[in-house]
Short mmCIF file of C-alpha atoms in Angstrom, two decimals:
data_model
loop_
_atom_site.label_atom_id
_atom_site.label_comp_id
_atom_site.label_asym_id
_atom_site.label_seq_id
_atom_site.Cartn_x
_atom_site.Cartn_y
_atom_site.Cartn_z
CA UNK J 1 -36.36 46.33 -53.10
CA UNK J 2 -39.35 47.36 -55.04
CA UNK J 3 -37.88 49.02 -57.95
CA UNK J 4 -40.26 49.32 -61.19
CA UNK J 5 -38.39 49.93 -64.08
CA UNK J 6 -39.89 51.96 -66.34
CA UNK J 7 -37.57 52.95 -69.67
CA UNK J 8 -40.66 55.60 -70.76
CA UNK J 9 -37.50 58.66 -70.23
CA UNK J 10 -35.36 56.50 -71.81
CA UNK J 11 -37.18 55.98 -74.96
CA UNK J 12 -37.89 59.64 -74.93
CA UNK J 13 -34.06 60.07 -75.43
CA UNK J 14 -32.90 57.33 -77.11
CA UNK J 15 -32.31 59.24 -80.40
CA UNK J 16 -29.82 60.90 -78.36
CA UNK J 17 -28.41 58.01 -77.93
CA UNK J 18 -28.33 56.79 -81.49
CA UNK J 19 -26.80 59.87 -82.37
CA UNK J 20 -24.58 59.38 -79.40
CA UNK J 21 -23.47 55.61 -81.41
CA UNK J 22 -23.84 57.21 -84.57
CA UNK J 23 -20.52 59.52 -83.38
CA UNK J 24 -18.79 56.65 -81.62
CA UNK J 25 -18.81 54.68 -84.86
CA UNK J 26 -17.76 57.36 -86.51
CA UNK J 27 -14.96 58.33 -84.01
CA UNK J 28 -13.92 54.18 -84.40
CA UNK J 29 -14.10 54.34 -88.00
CA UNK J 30 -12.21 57.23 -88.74
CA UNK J 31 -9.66 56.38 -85.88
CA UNK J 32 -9.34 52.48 -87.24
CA UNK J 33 -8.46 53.32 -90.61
CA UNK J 34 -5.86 55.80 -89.52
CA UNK J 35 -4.43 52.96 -87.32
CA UNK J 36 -4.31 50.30 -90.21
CA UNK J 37 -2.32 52.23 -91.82
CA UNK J 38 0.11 53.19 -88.81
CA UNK J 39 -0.34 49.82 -87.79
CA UNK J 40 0.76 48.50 -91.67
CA UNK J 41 3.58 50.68 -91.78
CA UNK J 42 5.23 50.33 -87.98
CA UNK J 43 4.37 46.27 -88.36
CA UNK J 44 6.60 46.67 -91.23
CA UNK J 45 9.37 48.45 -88.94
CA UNK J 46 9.20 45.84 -86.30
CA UNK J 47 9.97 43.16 -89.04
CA UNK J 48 12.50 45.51 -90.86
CA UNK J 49 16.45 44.64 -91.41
CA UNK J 50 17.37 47.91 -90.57
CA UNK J 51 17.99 48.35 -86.75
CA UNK J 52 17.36 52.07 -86.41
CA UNK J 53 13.90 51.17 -87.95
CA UNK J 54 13.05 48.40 -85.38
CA UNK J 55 13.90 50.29 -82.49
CA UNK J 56 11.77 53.33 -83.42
CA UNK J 57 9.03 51.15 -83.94
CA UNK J 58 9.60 49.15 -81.17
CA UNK J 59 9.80 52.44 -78.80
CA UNK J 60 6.55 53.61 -80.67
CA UNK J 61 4.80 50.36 -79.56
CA UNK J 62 6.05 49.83 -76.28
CA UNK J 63 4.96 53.41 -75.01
CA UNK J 64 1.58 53.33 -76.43
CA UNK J 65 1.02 49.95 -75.67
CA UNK J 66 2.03 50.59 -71.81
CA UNK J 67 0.47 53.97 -71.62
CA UNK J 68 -3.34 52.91 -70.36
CA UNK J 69 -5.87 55.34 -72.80
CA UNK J 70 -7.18 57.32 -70.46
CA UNK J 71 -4.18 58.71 -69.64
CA UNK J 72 -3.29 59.52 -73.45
CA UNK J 73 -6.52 60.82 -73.98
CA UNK J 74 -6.37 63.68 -71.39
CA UNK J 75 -2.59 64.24 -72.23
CA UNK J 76 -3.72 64.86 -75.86
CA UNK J 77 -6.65 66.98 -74.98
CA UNK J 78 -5.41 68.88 -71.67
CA UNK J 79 -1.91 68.77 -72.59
CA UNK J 80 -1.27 69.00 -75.72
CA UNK J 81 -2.34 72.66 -75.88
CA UNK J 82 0.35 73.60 -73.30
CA UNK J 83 2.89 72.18 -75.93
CA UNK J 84 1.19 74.71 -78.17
CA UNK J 85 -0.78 71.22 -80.04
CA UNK J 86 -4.47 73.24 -80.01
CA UNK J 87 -7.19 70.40 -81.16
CA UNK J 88 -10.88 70.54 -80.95
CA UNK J 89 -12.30 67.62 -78.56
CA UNK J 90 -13.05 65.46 -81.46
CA UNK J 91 -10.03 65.57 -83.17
CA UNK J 92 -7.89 65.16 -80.39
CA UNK J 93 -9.56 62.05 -79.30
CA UNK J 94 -9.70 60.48 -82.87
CA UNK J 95 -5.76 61.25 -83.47
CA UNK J 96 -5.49 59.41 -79.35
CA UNK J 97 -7.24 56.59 -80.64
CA UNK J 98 -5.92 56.45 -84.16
CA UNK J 99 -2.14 56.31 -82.70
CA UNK J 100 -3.54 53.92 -79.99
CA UNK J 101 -5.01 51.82 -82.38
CA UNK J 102 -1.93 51.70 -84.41
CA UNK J 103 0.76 50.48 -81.73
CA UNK J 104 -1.86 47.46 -81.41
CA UNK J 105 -2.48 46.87 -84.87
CA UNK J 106 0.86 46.51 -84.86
CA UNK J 107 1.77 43.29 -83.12
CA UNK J 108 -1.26 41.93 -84.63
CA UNK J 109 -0.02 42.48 -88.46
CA UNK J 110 3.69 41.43 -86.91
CA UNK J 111 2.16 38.70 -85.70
CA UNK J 112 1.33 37.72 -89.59
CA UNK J 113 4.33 38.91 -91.14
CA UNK J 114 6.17 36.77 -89.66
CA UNK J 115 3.57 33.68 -90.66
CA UNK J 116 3.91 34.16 -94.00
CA UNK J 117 6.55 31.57 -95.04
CA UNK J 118 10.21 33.06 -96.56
CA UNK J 119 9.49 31.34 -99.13
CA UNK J 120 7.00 33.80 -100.79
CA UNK J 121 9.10 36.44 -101.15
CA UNK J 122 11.73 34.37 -102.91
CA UNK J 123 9.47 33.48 -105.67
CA UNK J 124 7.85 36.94 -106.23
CA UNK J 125 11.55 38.19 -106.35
CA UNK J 126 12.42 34.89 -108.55
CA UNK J 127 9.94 36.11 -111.05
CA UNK J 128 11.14 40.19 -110.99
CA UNK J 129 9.32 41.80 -108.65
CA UNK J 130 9.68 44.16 -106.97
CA UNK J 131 10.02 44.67 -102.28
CA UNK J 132 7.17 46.81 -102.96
CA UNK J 133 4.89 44.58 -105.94
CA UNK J 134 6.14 41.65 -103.17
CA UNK J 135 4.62 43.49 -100.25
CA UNK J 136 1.37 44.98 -102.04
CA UNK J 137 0.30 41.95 -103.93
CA UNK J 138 1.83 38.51 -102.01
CA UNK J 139 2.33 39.69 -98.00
CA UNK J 140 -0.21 41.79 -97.18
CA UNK J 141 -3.23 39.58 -98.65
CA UNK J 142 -1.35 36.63 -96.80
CA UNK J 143 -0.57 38.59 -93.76
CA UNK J 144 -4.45 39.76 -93.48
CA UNK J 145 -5.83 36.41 -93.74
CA UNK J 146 -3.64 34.92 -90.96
CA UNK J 147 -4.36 38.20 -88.58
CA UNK J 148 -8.44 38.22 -89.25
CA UNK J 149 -9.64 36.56 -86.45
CA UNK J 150 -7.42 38.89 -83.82
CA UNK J 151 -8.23 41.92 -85.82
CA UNK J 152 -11.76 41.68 -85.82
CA UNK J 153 -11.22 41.19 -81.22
CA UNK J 154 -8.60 44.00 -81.61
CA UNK J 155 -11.45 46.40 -83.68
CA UNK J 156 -14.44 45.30 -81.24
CA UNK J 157 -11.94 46.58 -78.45
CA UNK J 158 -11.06 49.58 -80.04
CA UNK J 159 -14.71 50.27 -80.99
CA UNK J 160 -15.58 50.11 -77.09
CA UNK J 161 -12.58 52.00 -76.24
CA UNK J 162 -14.42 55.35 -77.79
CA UNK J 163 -16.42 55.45 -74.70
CA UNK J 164 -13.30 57.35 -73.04
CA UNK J 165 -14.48 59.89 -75.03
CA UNK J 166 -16.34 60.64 -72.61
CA UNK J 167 -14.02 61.96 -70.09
CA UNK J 168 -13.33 65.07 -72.48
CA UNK J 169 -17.03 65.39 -73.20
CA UNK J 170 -16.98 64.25 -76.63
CA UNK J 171 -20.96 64.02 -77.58
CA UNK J 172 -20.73 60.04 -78.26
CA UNK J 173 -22.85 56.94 -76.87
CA UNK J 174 -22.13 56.98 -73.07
CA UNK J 175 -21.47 60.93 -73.19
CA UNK J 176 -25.07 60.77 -73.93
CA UNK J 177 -26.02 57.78 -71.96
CA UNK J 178 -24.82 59.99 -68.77
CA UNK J 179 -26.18 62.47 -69.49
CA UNK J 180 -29.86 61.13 -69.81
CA UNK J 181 -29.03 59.79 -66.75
CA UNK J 182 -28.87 62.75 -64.84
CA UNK J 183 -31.84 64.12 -66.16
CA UNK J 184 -33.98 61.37 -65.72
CA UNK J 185 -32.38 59.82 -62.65
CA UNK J 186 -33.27 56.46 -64.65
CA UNK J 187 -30.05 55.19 -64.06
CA UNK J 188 -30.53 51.62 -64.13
CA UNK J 189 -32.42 51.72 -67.27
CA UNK J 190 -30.35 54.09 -68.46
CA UNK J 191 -27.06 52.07 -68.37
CA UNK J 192 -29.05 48.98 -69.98
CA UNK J 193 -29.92 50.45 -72.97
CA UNK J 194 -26.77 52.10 -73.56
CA UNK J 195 -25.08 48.31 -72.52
CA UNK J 196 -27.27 46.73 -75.12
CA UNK J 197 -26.65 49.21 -78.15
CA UNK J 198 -23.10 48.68 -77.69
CA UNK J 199 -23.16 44.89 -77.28
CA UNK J 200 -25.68 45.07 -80.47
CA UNK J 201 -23.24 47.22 -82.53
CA UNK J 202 -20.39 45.19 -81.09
CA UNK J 203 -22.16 41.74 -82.30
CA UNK J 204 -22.81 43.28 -85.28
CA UNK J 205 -19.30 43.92 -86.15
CA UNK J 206 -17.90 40.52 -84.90
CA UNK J 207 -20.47 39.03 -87.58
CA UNK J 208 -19.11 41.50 -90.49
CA UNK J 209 -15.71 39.89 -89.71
CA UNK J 210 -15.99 36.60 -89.74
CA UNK J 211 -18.13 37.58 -92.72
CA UNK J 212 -15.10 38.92 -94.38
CA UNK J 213 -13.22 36.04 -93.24
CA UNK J 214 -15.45 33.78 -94.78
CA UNK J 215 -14.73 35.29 -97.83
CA UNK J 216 -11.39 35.40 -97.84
CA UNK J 217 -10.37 32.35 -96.93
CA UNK J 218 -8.25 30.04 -99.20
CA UNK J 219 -9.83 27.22 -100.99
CA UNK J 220 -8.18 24.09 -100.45
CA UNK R 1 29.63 34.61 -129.46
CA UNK R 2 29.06 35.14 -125.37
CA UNK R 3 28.40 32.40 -122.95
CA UNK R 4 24.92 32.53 -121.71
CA UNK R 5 25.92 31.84 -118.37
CA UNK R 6 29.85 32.79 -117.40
CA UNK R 7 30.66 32.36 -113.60
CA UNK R 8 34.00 33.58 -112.81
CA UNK R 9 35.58 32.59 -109.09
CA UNK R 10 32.20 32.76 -106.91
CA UNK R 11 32.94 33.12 -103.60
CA UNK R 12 30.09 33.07 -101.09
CA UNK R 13 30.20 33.20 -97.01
CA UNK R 14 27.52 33.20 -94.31
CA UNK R 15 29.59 34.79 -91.81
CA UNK R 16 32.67 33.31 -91.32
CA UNK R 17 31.72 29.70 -92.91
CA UNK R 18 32.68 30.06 -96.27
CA UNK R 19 30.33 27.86 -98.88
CA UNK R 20 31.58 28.48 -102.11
CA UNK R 21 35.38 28.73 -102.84
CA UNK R 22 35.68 30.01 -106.22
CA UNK R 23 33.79 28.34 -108.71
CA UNK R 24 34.10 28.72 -112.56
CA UNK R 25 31.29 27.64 -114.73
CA UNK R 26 30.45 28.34 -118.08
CA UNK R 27 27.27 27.76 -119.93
CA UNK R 28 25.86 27.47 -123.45
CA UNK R 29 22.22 28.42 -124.86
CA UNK R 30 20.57 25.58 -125.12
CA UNK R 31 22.59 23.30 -122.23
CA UNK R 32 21.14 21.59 -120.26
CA UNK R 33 23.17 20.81 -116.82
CA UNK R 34 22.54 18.97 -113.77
CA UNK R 35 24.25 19.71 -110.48
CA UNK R 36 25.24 16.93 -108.01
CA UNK R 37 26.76 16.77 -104.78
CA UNK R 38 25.85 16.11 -101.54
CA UNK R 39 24.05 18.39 -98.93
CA UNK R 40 25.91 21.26 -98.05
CA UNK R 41 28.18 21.10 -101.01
CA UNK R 42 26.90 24.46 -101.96
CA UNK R 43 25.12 23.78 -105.02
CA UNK R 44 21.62 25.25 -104.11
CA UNK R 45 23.80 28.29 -103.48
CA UNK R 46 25.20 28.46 -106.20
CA UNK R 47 22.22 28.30 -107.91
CA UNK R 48 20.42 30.58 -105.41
CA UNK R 49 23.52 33.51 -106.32
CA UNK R 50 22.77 33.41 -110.01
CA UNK R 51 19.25 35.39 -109.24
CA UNK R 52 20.49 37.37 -106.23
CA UNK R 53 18.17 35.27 -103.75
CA UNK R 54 21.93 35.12 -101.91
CA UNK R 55 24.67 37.94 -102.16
CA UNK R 56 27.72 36.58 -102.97
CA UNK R 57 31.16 38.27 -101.64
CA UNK R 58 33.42 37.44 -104.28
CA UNK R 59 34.01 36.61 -108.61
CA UNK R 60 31.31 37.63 -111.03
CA UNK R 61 27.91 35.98 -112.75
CA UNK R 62 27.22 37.21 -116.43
CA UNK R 63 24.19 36.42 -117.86
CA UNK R 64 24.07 37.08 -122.13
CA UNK R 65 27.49 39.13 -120.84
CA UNK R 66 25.21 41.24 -118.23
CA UNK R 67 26.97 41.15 -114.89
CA UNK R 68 24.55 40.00 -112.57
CA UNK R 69 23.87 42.23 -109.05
CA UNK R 70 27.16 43.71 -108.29
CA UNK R 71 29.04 46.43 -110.35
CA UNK R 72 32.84 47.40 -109.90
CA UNK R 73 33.60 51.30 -110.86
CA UNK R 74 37.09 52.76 -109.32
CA UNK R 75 38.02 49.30 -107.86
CA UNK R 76 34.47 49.75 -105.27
CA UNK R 77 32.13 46.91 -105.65
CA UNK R 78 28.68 47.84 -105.32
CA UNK R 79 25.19 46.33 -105.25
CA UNK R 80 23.59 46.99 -108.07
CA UNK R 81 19.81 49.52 -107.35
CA UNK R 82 17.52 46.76 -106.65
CA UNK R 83 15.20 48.12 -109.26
CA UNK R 84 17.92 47.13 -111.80
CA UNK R 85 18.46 43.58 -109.54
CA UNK R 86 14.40 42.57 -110.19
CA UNK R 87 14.88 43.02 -113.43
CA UNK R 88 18.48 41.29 -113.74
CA UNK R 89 16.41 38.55 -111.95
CA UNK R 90 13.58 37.97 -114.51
CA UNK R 91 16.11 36.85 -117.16
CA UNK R 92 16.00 33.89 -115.49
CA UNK R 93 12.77 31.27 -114.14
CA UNK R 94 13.39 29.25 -110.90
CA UNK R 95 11.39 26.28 -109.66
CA UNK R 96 11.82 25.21 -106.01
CA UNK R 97 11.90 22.45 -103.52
CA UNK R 98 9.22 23.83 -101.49
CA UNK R 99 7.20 24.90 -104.74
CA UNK R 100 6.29 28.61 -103.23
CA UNK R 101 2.51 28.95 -105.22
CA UNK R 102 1.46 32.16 -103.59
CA UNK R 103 -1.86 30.22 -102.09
CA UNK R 104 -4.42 32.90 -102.47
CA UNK R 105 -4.23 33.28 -106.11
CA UNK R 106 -5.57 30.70 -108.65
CA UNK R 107 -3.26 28.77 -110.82
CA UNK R 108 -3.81 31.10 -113.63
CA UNK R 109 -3.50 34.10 -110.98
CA UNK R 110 -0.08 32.46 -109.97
CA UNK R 111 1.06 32.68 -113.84
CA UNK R 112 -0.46 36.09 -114.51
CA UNK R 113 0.85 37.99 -111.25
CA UNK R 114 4.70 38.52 -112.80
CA UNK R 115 3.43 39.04 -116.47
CA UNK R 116 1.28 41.83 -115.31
CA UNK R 117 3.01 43.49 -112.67
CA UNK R 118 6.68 42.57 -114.36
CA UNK R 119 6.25 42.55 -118.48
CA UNK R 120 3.38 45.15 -117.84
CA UNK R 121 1.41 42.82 -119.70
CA UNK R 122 -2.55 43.35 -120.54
CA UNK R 123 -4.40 41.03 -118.29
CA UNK R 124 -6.27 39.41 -121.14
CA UNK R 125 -2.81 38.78 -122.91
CA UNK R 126 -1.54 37.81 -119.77
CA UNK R 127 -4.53 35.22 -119.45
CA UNK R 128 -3.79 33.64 -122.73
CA UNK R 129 -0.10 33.43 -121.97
CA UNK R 130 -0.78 31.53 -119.00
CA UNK R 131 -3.50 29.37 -119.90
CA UNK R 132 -1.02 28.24 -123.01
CA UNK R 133 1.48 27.71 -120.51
CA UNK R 134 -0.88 25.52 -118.02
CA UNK R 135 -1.55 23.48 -121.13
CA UNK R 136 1.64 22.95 -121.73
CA UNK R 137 2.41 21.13 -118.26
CA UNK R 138 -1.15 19.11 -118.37
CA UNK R 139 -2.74 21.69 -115.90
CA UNK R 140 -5.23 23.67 -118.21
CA UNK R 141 -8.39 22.06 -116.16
CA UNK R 142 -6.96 23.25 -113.07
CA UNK R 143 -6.60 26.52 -113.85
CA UNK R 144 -9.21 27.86 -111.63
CA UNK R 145 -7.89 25.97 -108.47
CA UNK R 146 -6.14 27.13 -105.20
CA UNK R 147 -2.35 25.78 -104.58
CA UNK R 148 -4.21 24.22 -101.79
CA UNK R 149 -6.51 22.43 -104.26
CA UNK R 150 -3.94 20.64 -106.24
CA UNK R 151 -1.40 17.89 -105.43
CA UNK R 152 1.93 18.24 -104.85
CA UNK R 153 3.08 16.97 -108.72
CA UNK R 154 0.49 19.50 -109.84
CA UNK R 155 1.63 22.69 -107.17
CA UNK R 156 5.31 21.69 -108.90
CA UNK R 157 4.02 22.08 -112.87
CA UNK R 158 2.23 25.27 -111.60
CA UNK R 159 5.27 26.68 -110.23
CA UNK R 160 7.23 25.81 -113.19
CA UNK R 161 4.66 27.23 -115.72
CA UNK R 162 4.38 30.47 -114.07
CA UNK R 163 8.67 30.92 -114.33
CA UNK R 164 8.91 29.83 -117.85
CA UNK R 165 6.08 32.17 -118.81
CA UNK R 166 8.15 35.09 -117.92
CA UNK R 167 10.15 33.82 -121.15
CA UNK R 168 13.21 33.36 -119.03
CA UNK R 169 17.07 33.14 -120.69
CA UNK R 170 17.68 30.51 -118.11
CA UNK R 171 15.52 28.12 -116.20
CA UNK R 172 17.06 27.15 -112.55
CA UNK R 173 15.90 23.85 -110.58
CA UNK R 174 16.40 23.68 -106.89
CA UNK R 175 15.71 20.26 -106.32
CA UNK R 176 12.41 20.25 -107.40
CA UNK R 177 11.34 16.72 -106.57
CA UNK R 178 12.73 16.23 -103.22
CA UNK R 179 9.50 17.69 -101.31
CA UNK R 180 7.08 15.36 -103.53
CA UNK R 181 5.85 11.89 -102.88
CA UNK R 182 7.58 9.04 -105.73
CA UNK R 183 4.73 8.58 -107.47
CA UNK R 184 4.54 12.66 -108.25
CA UNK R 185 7.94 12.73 -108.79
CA UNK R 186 7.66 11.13 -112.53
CA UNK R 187 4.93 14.14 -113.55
CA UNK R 188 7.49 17.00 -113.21
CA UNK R 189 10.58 15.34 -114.56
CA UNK R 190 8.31 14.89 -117.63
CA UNK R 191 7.37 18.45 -117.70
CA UNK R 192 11.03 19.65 -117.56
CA UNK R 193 12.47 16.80 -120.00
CA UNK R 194 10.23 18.47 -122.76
CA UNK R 195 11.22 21.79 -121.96
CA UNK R 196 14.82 20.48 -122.16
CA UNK R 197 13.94 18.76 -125.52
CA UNK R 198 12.53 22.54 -126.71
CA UNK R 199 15.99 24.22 -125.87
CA UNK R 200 15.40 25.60 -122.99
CA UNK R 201 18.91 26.67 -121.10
CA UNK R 202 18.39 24.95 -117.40
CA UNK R 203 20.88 24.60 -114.36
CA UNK R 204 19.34 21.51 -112.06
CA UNK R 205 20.28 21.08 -109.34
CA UNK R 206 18.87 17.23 -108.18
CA UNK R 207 19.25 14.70 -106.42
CA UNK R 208 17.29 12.36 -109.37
CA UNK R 209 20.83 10.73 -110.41
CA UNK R 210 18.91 8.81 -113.30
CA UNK R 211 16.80 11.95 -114.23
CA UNK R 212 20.37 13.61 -114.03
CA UNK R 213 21.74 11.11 -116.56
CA UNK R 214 19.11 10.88 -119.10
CA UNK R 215 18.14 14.91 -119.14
CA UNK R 216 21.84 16.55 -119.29
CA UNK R 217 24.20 17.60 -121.80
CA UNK R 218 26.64 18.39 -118.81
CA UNK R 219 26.88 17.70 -115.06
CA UNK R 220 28.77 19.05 -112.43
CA UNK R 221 29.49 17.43 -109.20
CA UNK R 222 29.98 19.79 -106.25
CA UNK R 223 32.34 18.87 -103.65
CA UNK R 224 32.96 21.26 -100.64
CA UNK R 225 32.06 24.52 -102.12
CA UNK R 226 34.05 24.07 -105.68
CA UNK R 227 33.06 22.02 -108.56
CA UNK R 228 34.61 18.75 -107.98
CA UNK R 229 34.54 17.04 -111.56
CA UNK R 230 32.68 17.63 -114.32
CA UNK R 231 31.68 16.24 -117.79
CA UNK R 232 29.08 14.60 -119.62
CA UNK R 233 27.14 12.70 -117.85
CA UNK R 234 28.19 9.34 -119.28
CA UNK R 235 31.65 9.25 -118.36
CA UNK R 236 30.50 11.33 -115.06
CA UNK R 237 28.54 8.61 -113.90
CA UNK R 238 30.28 5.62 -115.32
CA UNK R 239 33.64 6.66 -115.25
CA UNK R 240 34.09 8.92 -112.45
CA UNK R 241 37.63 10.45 -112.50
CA UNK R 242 37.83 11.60 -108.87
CA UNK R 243 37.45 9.32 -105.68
CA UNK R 244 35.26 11.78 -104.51
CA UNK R 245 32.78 11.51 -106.77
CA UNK R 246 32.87 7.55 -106.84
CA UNK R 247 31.97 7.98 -103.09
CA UNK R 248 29.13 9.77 -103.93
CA UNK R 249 27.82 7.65 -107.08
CA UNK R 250 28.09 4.69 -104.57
CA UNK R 251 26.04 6.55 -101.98
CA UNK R 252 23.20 7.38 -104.19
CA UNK R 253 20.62 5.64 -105.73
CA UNK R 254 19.93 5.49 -109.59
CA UNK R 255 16.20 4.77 -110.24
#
């Protein structure tokens, strides 16, 4: 084996493949925030009093969680439009994410409901306020501190789970990676580079969370 | 003139097991009364129905003649909307065994949260009101510090100063001292003996027979869900009337 690398082709491209990141930060970002908030909400219904609520959370969670997101990317994208659902590559594959993202963020902000001691409630509802003022200002600060360290593995996973993308041609980071590597035929440096901006971006992200952790965490 | 407190036949079940059997109690502004009784006699619950933290099944709770989380129209009894059941609640202040400081506020962020978000109170105002209120149970220097920061005596006064800033009708006590260490126990009897020589209207429920003694106008012993004697506390304690209670006295320790 006498293989020279030379990344020369690569380098030529490799705004490509910033712009190619660029889009699958985007694609996370958009697709994360959508799931905190599904996430928030169905965490809520897996905790609930109310039955009916638990089980259509709990169905919500067990088929996305069991459905492997591939498969619910293509669905979205190739079948969706059968079921009369027409959605540009993009936004199908942000909505796939953003309800993927969701059924996990789930269990991770049950997982910190049900931390947060009984206790709290009773004395925000000892001193008149209300489910919702309980919720808002007492346990979903205390929920988010216990669930930080998961979320920020759960967002790092979801960040690398954009490359699926991919399959439906959506223009983002290994979109772009494979297609340099066709026209080059660099394929070993090809796959490095792309391998390093993600474990870069991905490095830089665990940093901004235990950042945020850092910041958040109770005195004592 | 109205009762501040009227119970009328409380009946209260957790499934099948029923822990209060009708109790009657009626209470004066200004009284101050202690609540005895072994574990599981029901008096935490009883003190735990009069802000709707438990549902009760049967009888009513006025406070100032306002029945308290249950209305009765064409012979239905309903909960109250709990909109109208938070603010039922904030007539009254409770202090608890465990405390309950939310931990990621300050002390003066624990005082402020129900003034702002439940009197709709400017947060400046709100500021003063709770600072006064810190400096009132010896905690002004702490006011900056995380639950986490402070000791368990301390935690306590926090907790109490953040109810009785809400201006409460009634103050409740659910057994306030039994999660602290002896030596901290001293600091928050202190704190609620002045509020009790102020006027303040408190149920306490405690296991602190001499606190019990020295602080009441009125204490009622709890015996198997229903009030088993009650009285003042000098002829409560040294004259008890039932065997029951006698038992009891024996059993527990005055110091």
């Amino acid at each position: 084996m006498t293989y020279t690398l030379n990344f020369a082709a690569v380098w030529r491209s490799f705004d490509l493949l910033l712009q190619g990141l660029a889009l699958s930060l985007g694609l996370a970002l958009v697709a994360i925030l959508a799931g905190c908030v599904i996430g928030l909400i169905t965490a809520f219904g897996l905790v609930s009093k109310s039955v009916l609520l638990r089980k259509a959370a709990g169905l919500y969670v067990t088929i996305i969680r069991n459905t492997p997101i591939l498969v619910l990317v293509l669905f979205s994208y190739f079948a969706l439009p059968e079921l009369g659902v027409r959605l540009g590559k993009i936004e199908s594959f942000v909505l796939t994410l953003a309800i993927y993202s969701g059924a996990y963020l789930a269990e991770v902000f049950r997982g910190g409901l049900i931390a947060v001691p009984p206790g709290q409630r009773e004395a925000g509802l000892a001193i008149g306020l209300t489910e919702m003022q309980i919720r808002t200002s007492i346990i979903i600060p205390l929920m988010l501190r216990n669930v930080l360290p998961s979320l920020g593995s759960t967002m790092i996973s979801l960040f690398k789970d954009t490359s699926l993308a991919a399959a439906i041609a959506v223009p983002e980071l290994t979109f772009e990676a494979r297609k340099i590597n066709v026209e080059t035929f660099r394929v070993i440096e090809t796959w490095i580079v792309a391998s390093c901006l993600y474990v870069a971006t991905c490095s830089l992200l665990a940093a901004l969370m235990r950042a945020v952790e850092r910041r958040l965490a109770v005195p004592r | 003139m109205t009762n501040l407190l009227e119970i009328r036949d409380l009946h209260k079940r957790y499934g099948t097991v029923e822990v209060l059997k009708g109790v009657d109690c009626a209470m004066r502004q200004g009284e101050v009364i202690s609540i005895i009784g072994s574990s599981g006699s029901g008096k935490t619950t009883m003190l735990r129905c009069i802000n709707m933290l438990e549902e009760f099944q049967g009888g009513t709770i006025a406070i100032d003649g306002q029945e308290i989380g249950y209305e009765t129209a064409g012979g239905v009894r309903r909960r109250k909307p709990e909109r109208e059941i938070a603010r039922q609640r904030a007539m009254t202040g409770m202090a608890f065994q465990q405390f309950n400081l939310f931990p990621h506020m300050t002390a003066a962020a624990n005082v402020m949260l129900g003034l702002v978000k439940v009197k709709k109170m400017g947060r400046d105002e709100a500021r003063t009101l709770a600072e006064k209120w810190l400096d009132r149970v010896g905690l002004l220097s702490r006011k900056d510090h995380y639950p986490g920061q402070l000791s368990g005596g301390q935690q306590q006064r926090v907790a109490i100063a953040r109810a009785i800033a809400m201006n409460p009708k009634l103050m409740l006590f659910d057994e306030v001292t039994s999660a602290l260490d002896p030596e901290l126990v001293n600091e928050v009897l202190q704190v609620i003996k002045a509020l009790a020589e102020d006027g303040m209207s408190m149920l306490i429920v405690t296991h602190e027979m001499r606190f019990a003694y020295e602080v009441s106008s009125r204490v009622i012993f709890m015996n198997q869900g229903r009030i088993g004697e009650e009285g003042n506390p000098r002829e409560m304690f040294l004259k008890p009337q039932t065997e029951r209670l006698a038992e009891f006295l024996k059993t527990s320790t005055f110091n």
